[in-house]
Short mmCIF file of C-alpha atoms in Angstrom, two decimals:
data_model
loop_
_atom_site.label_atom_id
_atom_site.label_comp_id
_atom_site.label_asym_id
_atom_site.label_seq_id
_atom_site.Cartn_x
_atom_site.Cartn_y
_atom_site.Cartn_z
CA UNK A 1 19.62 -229.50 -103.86
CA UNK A 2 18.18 -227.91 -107.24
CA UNK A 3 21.56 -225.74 -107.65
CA UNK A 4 23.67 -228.86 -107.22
CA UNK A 5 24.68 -229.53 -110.47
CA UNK A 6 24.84 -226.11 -111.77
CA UNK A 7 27.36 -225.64 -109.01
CA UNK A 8 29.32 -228.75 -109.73
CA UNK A 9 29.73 -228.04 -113.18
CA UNK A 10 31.24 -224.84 -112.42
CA UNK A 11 33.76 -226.31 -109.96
CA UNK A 12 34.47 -228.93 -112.19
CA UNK A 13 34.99 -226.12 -114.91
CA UNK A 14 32.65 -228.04 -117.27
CA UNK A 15 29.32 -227.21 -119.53
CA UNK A 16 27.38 -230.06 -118.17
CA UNK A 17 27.91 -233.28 -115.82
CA UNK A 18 26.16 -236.83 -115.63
CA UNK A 19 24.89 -238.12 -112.37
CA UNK A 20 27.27 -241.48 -113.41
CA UNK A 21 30.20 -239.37 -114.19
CA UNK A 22 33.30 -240.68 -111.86
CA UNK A 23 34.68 -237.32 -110.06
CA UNK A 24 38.37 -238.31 -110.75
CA UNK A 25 37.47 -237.96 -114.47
CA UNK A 26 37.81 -234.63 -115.10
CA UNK A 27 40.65 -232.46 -115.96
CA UNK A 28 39.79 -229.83 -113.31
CA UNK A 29 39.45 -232.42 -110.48
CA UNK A 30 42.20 -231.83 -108.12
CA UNK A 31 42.91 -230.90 -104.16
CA UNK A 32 41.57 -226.81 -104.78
CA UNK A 33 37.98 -228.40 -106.93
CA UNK A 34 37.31 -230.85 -103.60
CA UNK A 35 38.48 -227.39 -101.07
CA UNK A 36 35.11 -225.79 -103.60
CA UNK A 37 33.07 -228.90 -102.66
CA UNK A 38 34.58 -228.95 -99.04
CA UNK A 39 33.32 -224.63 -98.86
CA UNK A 40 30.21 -224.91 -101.30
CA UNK A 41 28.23 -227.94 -98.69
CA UNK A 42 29.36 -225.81 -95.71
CA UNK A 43 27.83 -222.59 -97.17
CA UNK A 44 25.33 -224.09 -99.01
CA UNK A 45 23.96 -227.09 -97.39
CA UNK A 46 25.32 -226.68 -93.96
CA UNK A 47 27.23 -230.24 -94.74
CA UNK A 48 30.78 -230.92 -93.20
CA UNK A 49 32.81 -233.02 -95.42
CA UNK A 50 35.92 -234.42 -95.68
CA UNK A 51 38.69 -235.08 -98.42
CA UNK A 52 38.69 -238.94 -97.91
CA UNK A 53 34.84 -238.68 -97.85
CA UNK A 54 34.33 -236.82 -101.09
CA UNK A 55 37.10 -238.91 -102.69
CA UNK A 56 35.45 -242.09 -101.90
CA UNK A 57 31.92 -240.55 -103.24
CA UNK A 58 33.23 -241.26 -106.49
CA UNK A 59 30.88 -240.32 -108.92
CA UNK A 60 28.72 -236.71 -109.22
CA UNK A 61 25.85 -238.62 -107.85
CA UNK A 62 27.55 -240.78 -104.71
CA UNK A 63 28.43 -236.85 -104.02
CA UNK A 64 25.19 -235.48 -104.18
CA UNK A 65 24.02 -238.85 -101.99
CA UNK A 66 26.20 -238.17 -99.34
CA UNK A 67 25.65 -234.64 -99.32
CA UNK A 68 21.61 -235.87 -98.46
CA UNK A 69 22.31 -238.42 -95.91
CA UNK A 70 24.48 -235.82 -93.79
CA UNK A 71 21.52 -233.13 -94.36
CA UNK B 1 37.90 -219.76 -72.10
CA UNK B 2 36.70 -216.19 -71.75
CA UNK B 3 39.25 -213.73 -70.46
CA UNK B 4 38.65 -209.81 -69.63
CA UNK B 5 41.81 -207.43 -69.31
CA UNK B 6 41.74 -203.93 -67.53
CA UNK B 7 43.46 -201.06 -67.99
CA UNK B 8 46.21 -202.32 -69.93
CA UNK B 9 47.28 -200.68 -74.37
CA UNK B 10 49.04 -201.54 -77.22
CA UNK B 11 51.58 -198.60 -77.86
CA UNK B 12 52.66 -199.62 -81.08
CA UNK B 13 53.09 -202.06 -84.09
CA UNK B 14 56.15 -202.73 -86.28
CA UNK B 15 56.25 -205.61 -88.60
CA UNK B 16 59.71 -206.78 -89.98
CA UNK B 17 59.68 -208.50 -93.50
CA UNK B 18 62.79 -210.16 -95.36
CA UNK B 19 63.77 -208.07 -98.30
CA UNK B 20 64.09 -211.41 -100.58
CA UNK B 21 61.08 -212.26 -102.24
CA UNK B 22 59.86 -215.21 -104.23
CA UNK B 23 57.08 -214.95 -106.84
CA UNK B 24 54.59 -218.05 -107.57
CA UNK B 25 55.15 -217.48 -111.11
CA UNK B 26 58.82 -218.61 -110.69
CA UNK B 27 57.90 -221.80 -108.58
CA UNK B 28 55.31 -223.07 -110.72
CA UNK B 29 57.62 -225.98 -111.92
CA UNK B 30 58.26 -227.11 -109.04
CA UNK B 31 54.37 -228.83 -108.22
CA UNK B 32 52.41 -230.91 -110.61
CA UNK B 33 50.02 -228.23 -112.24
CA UNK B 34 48.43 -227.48 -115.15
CA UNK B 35 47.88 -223.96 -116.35
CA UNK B 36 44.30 -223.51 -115.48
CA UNK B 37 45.11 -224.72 -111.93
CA UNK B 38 47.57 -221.92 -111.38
CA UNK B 39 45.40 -220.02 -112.58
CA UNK B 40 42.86 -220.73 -110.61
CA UNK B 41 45.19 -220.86 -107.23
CA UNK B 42 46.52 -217.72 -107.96
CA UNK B 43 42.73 -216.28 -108.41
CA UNK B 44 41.15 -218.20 -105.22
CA UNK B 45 43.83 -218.41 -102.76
CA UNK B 46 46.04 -215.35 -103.36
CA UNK B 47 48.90 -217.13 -104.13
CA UNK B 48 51.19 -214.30 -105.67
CA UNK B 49 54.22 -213.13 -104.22
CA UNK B 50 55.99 -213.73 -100.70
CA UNK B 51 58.80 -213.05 -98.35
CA UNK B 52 61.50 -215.65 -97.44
CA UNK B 53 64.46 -215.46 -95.82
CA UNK B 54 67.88 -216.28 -97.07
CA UNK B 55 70.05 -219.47 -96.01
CA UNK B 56 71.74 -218.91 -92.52
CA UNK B 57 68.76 -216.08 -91.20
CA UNK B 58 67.31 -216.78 -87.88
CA UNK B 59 63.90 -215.66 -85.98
CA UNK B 60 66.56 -213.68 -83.58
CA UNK B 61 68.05 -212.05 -86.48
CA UNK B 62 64.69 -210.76 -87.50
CA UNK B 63 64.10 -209.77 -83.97
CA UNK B 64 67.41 -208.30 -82.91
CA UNK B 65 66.73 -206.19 -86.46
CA UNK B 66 63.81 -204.99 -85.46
CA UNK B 67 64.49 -204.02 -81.99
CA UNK B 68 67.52 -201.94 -83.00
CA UNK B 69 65.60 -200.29 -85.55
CA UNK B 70 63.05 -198.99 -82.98
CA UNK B 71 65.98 -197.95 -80.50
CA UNK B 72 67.91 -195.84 -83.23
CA UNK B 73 64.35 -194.01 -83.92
CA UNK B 74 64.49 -192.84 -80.32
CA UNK B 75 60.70 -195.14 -80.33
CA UNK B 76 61.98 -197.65 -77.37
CA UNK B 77 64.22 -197.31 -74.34
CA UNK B 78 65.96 -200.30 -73.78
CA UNK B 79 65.77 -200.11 -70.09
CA UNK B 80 61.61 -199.67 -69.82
CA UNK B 81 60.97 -203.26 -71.53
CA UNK B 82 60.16 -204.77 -68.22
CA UNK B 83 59.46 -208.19 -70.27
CA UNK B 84 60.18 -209.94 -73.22
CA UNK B 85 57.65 -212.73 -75.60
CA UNK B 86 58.57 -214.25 -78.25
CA UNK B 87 56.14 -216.74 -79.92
CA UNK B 88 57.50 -218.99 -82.65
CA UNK B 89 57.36 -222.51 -83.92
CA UNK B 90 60.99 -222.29 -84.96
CA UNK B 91 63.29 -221.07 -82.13
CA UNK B 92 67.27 -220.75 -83.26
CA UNK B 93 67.86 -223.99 -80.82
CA UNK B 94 65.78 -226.54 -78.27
CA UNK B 95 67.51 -224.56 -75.62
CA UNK B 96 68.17 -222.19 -74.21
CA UNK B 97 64.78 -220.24 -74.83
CA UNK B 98 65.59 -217.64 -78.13
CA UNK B 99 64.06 -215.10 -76.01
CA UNK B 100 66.92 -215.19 -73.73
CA UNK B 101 69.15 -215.05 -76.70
CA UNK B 102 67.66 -211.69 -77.91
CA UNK B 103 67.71 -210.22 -74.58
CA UNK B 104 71.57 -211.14 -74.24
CA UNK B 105 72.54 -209.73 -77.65
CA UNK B 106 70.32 -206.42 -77.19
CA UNK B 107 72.03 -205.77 -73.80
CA UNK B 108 68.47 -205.93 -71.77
CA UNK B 109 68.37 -204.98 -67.97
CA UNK B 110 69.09 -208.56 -66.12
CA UNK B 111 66.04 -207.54 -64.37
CA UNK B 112 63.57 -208.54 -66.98
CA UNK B 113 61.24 -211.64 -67.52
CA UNK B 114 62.23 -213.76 -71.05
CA UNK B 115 60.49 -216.60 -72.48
CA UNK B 116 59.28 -218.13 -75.09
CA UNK B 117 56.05 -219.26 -76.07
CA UNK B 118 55.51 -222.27 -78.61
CA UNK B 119 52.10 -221.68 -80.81
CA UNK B 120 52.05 -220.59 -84.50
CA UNK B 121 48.94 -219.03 -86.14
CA UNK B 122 46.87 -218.29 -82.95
CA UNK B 123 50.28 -216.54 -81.31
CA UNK B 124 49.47 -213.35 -82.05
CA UNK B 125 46.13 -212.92 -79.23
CA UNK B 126 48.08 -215.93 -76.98
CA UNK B 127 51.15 -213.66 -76.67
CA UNK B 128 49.30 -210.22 -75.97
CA UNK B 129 47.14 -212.38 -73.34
CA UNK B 130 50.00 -213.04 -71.93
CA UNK B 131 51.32 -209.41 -72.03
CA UNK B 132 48.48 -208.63 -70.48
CA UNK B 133 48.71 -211.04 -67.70
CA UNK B 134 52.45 -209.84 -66.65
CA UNK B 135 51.35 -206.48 -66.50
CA UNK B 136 48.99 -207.29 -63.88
CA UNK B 137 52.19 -207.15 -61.82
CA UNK B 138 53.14 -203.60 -60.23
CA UNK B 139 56.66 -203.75 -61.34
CA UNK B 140 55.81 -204.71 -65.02
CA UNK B 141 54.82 -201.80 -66.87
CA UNK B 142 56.04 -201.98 -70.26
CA UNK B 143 56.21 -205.90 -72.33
CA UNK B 144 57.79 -206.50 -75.55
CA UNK B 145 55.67 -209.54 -77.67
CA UNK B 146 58.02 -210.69 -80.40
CA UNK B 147 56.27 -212.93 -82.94
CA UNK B 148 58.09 -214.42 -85.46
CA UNK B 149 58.82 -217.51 -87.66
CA UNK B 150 61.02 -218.81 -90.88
CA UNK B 151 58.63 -222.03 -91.40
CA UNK B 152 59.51 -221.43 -95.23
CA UNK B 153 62.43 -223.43 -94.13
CA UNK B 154 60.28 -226.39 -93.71
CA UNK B 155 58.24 -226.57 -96.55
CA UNK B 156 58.89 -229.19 -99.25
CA UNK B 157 59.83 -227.46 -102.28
CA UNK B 158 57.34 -230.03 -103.71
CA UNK B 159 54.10 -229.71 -101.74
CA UNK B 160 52.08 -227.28 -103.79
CA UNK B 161 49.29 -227.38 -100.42
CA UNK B 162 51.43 -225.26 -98.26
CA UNK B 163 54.47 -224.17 -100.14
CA UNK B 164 52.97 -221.20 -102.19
CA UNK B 165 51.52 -219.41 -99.19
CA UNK B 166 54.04 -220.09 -96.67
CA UNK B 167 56.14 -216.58 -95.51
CA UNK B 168 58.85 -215.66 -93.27
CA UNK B 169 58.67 -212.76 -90.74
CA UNK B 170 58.65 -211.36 -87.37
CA UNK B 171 56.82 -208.37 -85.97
CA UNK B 172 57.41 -205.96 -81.94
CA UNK B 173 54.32 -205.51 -80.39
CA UNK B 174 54.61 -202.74 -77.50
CA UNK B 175 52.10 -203.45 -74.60
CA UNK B 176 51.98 -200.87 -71.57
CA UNK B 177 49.14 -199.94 -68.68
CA UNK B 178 46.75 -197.67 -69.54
CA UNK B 179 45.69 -195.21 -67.20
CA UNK B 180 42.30 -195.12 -69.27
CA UNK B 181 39.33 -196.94 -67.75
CA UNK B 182 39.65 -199.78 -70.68
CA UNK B 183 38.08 -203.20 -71.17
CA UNK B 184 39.86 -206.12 -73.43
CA UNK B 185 37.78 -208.90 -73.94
CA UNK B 186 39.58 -212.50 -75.20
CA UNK B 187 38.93 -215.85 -75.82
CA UNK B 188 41.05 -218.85 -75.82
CA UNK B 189 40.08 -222.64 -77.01
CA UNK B 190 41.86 -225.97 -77.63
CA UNK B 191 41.82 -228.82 -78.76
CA UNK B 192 44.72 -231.13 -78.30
CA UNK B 193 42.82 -233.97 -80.37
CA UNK B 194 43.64 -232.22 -84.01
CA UNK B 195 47.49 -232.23 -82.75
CA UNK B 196 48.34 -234.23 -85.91
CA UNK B 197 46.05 -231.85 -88.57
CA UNK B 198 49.17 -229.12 -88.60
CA UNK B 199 52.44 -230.99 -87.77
CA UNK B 200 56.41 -231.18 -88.32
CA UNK B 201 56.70 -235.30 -87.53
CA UNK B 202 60.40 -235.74 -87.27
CA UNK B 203 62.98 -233.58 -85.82
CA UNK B 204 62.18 -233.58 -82.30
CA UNK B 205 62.89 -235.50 -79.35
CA UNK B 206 60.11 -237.97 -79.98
CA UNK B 207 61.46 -238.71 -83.75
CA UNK B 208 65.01 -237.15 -83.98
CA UNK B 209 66.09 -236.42 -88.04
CA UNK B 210 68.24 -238.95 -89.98
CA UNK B 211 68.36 -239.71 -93.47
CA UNK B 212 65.04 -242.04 -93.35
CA UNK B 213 62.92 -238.87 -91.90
CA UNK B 214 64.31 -236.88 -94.70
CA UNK B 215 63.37 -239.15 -97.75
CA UNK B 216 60.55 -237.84 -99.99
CA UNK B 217 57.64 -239.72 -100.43
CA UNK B 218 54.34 -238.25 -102.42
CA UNK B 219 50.84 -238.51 -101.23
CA UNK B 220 47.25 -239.09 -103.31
CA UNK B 221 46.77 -235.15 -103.77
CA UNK B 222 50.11 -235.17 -105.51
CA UNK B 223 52.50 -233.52 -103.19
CA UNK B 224 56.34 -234.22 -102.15
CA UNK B 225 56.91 -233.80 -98.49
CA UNK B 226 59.08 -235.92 -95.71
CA UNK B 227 59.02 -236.40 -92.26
CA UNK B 228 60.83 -233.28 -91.72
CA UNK B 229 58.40 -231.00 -93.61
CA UNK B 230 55.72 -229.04 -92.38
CA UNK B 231 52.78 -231.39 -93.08
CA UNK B 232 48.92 -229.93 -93.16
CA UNK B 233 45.76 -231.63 -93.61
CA UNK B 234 44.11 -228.48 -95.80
CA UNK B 235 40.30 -229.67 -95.48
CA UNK B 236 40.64 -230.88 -91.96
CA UNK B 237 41.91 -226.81 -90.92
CA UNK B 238 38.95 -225.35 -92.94
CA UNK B 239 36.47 -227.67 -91.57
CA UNK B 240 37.88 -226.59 -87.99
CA UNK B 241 38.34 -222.69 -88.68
CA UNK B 242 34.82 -222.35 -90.19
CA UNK B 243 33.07 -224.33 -87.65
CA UNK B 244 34.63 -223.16 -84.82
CA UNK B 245 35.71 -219.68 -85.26
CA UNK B 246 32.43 -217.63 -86.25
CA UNK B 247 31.41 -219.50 -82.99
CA UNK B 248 33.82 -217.80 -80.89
CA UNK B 249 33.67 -214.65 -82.71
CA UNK B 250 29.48 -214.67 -82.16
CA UNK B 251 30.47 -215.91 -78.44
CA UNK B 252 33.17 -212.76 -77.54
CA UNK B 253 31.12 -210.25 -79.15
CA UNK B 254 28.25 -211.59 -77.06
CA UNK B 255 30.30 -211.14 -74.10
CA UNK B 256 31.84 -207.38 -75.20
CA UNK B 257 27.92 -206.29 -75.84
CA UNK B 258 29.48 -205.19 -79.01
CA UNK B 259 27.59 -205.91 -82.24
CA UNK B 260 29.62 -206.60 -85.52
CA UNK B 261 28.64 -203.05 -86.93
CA UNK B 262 30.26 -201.20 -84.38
CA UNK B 263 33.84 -203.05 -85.65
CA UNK B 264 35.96 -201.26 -87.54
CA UNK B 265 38.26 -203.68 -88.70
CA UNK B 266 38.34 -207.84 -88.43
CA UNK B 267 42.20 -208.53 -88.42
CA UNK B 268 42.43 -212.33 -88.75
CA UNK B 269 45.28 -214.62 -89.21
CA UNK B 270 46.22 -214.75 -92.86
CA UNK B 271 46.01 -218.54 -94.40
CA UNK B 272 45.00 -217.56 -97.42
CA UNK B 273 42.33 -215.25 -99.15
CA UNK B 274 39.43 -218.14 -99.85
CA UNK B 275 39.36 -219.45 -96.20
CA UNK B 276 38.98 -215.21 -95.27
CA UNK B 277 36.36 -214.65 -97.59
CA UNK B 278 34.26 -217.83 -96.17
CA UNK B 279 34.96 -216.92 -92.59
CA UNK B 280 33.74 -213.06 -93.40
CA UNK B 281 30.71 -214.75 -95.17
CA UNK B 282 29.94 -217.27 -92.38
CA UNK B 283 30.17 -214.63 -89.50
CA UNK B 284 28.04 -211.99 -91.72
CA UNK B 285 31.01 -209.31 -92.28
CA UNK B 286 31.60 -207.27 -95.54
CA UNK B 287 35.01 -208.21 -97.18
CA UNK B 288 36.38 -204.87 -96.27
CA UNK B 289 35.70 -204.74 -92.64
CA UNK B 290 37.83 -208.05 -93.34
CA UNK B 291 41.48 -207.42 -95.20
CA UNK B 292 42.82 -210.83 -96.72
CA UNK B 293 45.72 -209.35 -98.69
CA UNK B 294 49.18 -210.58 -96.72
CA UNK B 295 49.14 -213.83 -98.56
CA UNK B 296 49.18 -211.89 -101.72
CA UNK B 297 51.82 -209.68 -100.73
CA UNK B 298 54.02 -211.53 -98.29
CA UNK B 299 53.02 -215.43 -97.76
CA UNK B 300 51.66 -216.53 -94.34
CA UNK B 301 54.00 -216.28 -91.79
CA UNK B 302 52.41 -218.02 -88.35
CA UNK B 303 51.43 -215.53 -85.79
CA UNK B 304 52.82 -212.84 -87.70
CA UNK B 305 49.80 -212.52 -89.67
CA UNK B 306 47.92 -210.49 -87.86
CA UNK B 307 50.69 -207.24 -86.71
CA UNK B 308 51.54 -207.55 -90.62
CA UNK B 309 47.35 -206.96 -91.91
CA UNK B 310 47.21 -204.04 -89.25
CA UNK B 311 50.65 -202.54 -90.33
CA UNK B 312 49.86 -203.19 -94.19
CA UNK B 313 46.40 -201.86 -94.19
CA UNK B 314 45.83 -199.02 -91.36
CA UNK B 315 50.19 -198.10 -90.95
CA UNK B 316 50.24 -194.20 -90.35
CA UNK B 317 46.26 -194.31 -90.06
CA UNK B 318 46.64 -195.62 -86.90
CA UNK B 319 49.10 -192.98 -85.66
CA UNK B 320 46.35 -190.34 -85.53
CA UNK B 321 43.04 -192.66 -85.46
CA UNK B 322 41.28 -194.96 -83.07
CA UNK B 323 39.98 -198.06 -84.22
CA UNK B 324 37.60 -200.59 -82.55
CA UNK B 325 39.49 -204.43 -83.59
CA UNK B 326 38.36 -207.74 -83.14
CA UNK B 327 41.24 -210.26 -84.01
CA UNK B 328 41.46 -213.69 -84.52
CA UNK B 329 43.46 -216.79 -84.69
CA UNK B 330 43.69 -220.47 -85.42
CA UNK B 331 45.70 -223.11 -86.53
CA UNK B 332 47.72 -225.17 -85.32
CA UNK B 333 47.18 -226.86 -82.08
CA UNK B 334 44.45 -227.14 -82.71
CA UNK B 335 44.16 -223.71 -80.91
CA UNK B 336 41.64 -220.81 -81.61
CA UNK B 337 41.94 -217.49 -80.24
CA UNK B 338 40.29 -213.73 -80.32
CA UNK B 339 39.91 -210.95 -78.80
CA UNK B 340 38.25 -207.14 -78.70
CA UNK B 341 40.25 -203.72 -78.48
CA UNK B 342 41.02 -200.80 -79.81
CA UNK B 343 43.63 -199.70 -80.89
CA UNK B 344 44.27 -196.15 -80.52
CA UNK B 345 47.25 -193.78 -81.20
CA UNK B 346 50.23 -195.88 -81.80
CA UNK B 347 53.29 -194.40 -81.65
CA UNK B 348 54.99 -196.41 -84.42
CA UNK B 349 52.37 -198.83 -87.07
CA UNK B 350 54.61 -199.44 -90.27
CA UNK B 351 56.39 -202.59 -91.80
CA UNK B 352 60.47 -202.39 -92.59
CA UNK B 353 62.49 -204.67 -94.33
CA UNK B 354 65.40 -206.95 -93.01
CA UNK B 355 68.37 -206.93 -95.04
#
């Protein structure tokens, strides 16, 4: 998971994130950004997601958390 | 389901697009997004220009254009086609089958087998496996598979999910014996439980339209749809398409002996360029072995997808060359579908326009 937030912060089209940061605060967070996560944890981490899952992460670290539980 | 076809060619390929066509730029008012998101749509998915038809144009319009074409060139005799598929999700009426429509306004023999076939982006290999079952008959020799659909027609002008890549089109696929010691080898899978993942809800028997089905409501991702749009759940079809479909593909090729070097091309149905460039990543193909440029160039139009990538890409190539193909497609259904053949000689591979 070391690339995680290096790859977040380019989805998210930001310089750096915050583990506390809520997802549905940033200006590039919209239905193509959670299609990257979606594609990035299936290449990646071999994770399946979905929208409503991802949505109800809510914050760059419930992500990463529920990216680990499903690994 | 594995299936395994003898003796039995594709003749030739022609693809028939609507002259009108609508460019993203031009739409971008109509969805709620910022520059850097069209931007970034435009970059990821493809999203460019595509073809639509105009008010009042029907899939057997399309067809009927297409099949006169290829009898003025002298490339079709009316009185070979021994059978007639079409495969579309929007037929002119409920009844009587569209199929039978075409065959009645292009004067076809009465001794001929019509019908249609109801399945959208995995049409393409269901309607050749079905060419390829009717040919199995002795008097059968020569079947015409019509694909085509006009789903622009149900796609809210505000639903920015499936509006920008959504086409019109319809494409002739010519399927005779072949006297050639040939082997096909398909695959077929469903699953019935995604049935809601790609749906129209209203507008059938089951929810007929009235003013209630047609009112617009918006959902959390910010698009404008009704019950009588075209309604997709976006992450539920990629989850599907890459988890099932490099299994297939790994499955047939198993089942061919065929190893993914010795394939030319991978002509897949045409969703967008992102979802092709993960599936050619997941199943370990280069991009080129994999062309993703329809959406680009003429939206996603169902099961048209796949004659339209062969015409756009090989076209006269394929008049002169053989080619080893493995095609795929899924959607919709849920269904999945592939299969592995070559594709050698055509006597017609080009795209025309309808006017």
């Amino acid at each position: 998971m070391e690339n995680f937030e290096s790859s977040i912060t380019e989805i998210l089209e930001v310089d750096s994130v915050e583990l506390n940061d809520e997802l549905d605060s940033f200006d590039a967070w919209d239905s193509l950004a959670v299609l990257s996560i979606i594609a990035l944890c299936d290449s990646e981490y071999k994770v399946e997601l979905s929208r409503d899952e991802i949505e109800n992460s809510e914050t760059v670290n419930g992500l990463k958390e529920l990216i680990k539980s499903k690994m | 389901m594995n299936l395994k076809f003898h003796n039995k060619k594709i003749t030739g390929i022609l693809t028939v697009l609507p002259e009108n066509e609508v460019n993203f730029d031009d739409e971008i008012d109509n969805y709620n997004f910022s520059k850097g998101q069209t931007m970034k749509l435009k970059l990821i998915m493809g999203y460019n220009k595509r073809r639509v038809i105009k008010k009042g144009t029907t899939v057997s319009d399309l067809c009927i254009f297409g099949m006169n074409y290829l009898f003025e060139k002298n490339l079709l005799k009316k009185d070979d086609i021994d059978a007639l598929i079409l495969v579309t999700t929007s037929p002119d009426h409920f009844m009587p089958p569209t199929s039978h429509i075409i065959q009645g306004k292009l004067d076809l023999k009465q001794d001929i087998v019509c019908m249609d076939i109801n399945q959208g982006c995995s049409g393409y290999v269901i309607g050749l496996n079905q060419a390829f079952f009717l040919l199995e008959q002795d008097e059968i020799n020569k079947v015409v598979l019509l694909n085509a659909d006009i789903m622009s027609t149900k796609v809210s002008k505000n639903d920015r999910n499936n509006r920008p890549q959504i086409g019109d089109g319809a494409a002739i696929t010519i399927i005779e014996k072949d006297s050639a010691d040939n082997t096909i080898y398909g695959c077929v899978k469903t699953d019935g439980k995604g049935a809601d993942v790609l749906i129209i809800p209203a507008g059938g028997f089951k929810l007929p339209s009235t003013p209630e089905t047609a009112e617009l409501k918006e959902d959390s991702a910010g698009n404008v749809r009704s019950l009588d749009h075209l309604i997709m759940k976006g992450d539920d079809v990629f989850n599907f398409v890459q988890r099932e479909v490099p299994k297939m593909i790994n499955d047939l090729l198993d089942k061919a002996n065929c190893s993914k070097e010795e394939i030319d091309y991978f002509m897949f149905h045409q969703p967008n360029k992102f979802m092709l460039k993960k599936l050619a990543d997941k199943i370990g193909v280069p991009y080129e072995k994999m062309p993703n440029n329809v959406v680009e160039n003429f939206g996603n139009a169902n099961s048209v997808t796949i004659p339209t990538v062969i015409t756009y890409n090989l076209g006269k190539k394929l008049l002169k060359d053989s080619f080893l193909i493995c095609m795929a497609g899924y959607g919709v259904g849920l269904s999945w579908a592939s299969m592995l053949l070559s594709l050698e000689k055509l006597t017609f591979c080009e795209i025309i326009n309808y006017k």
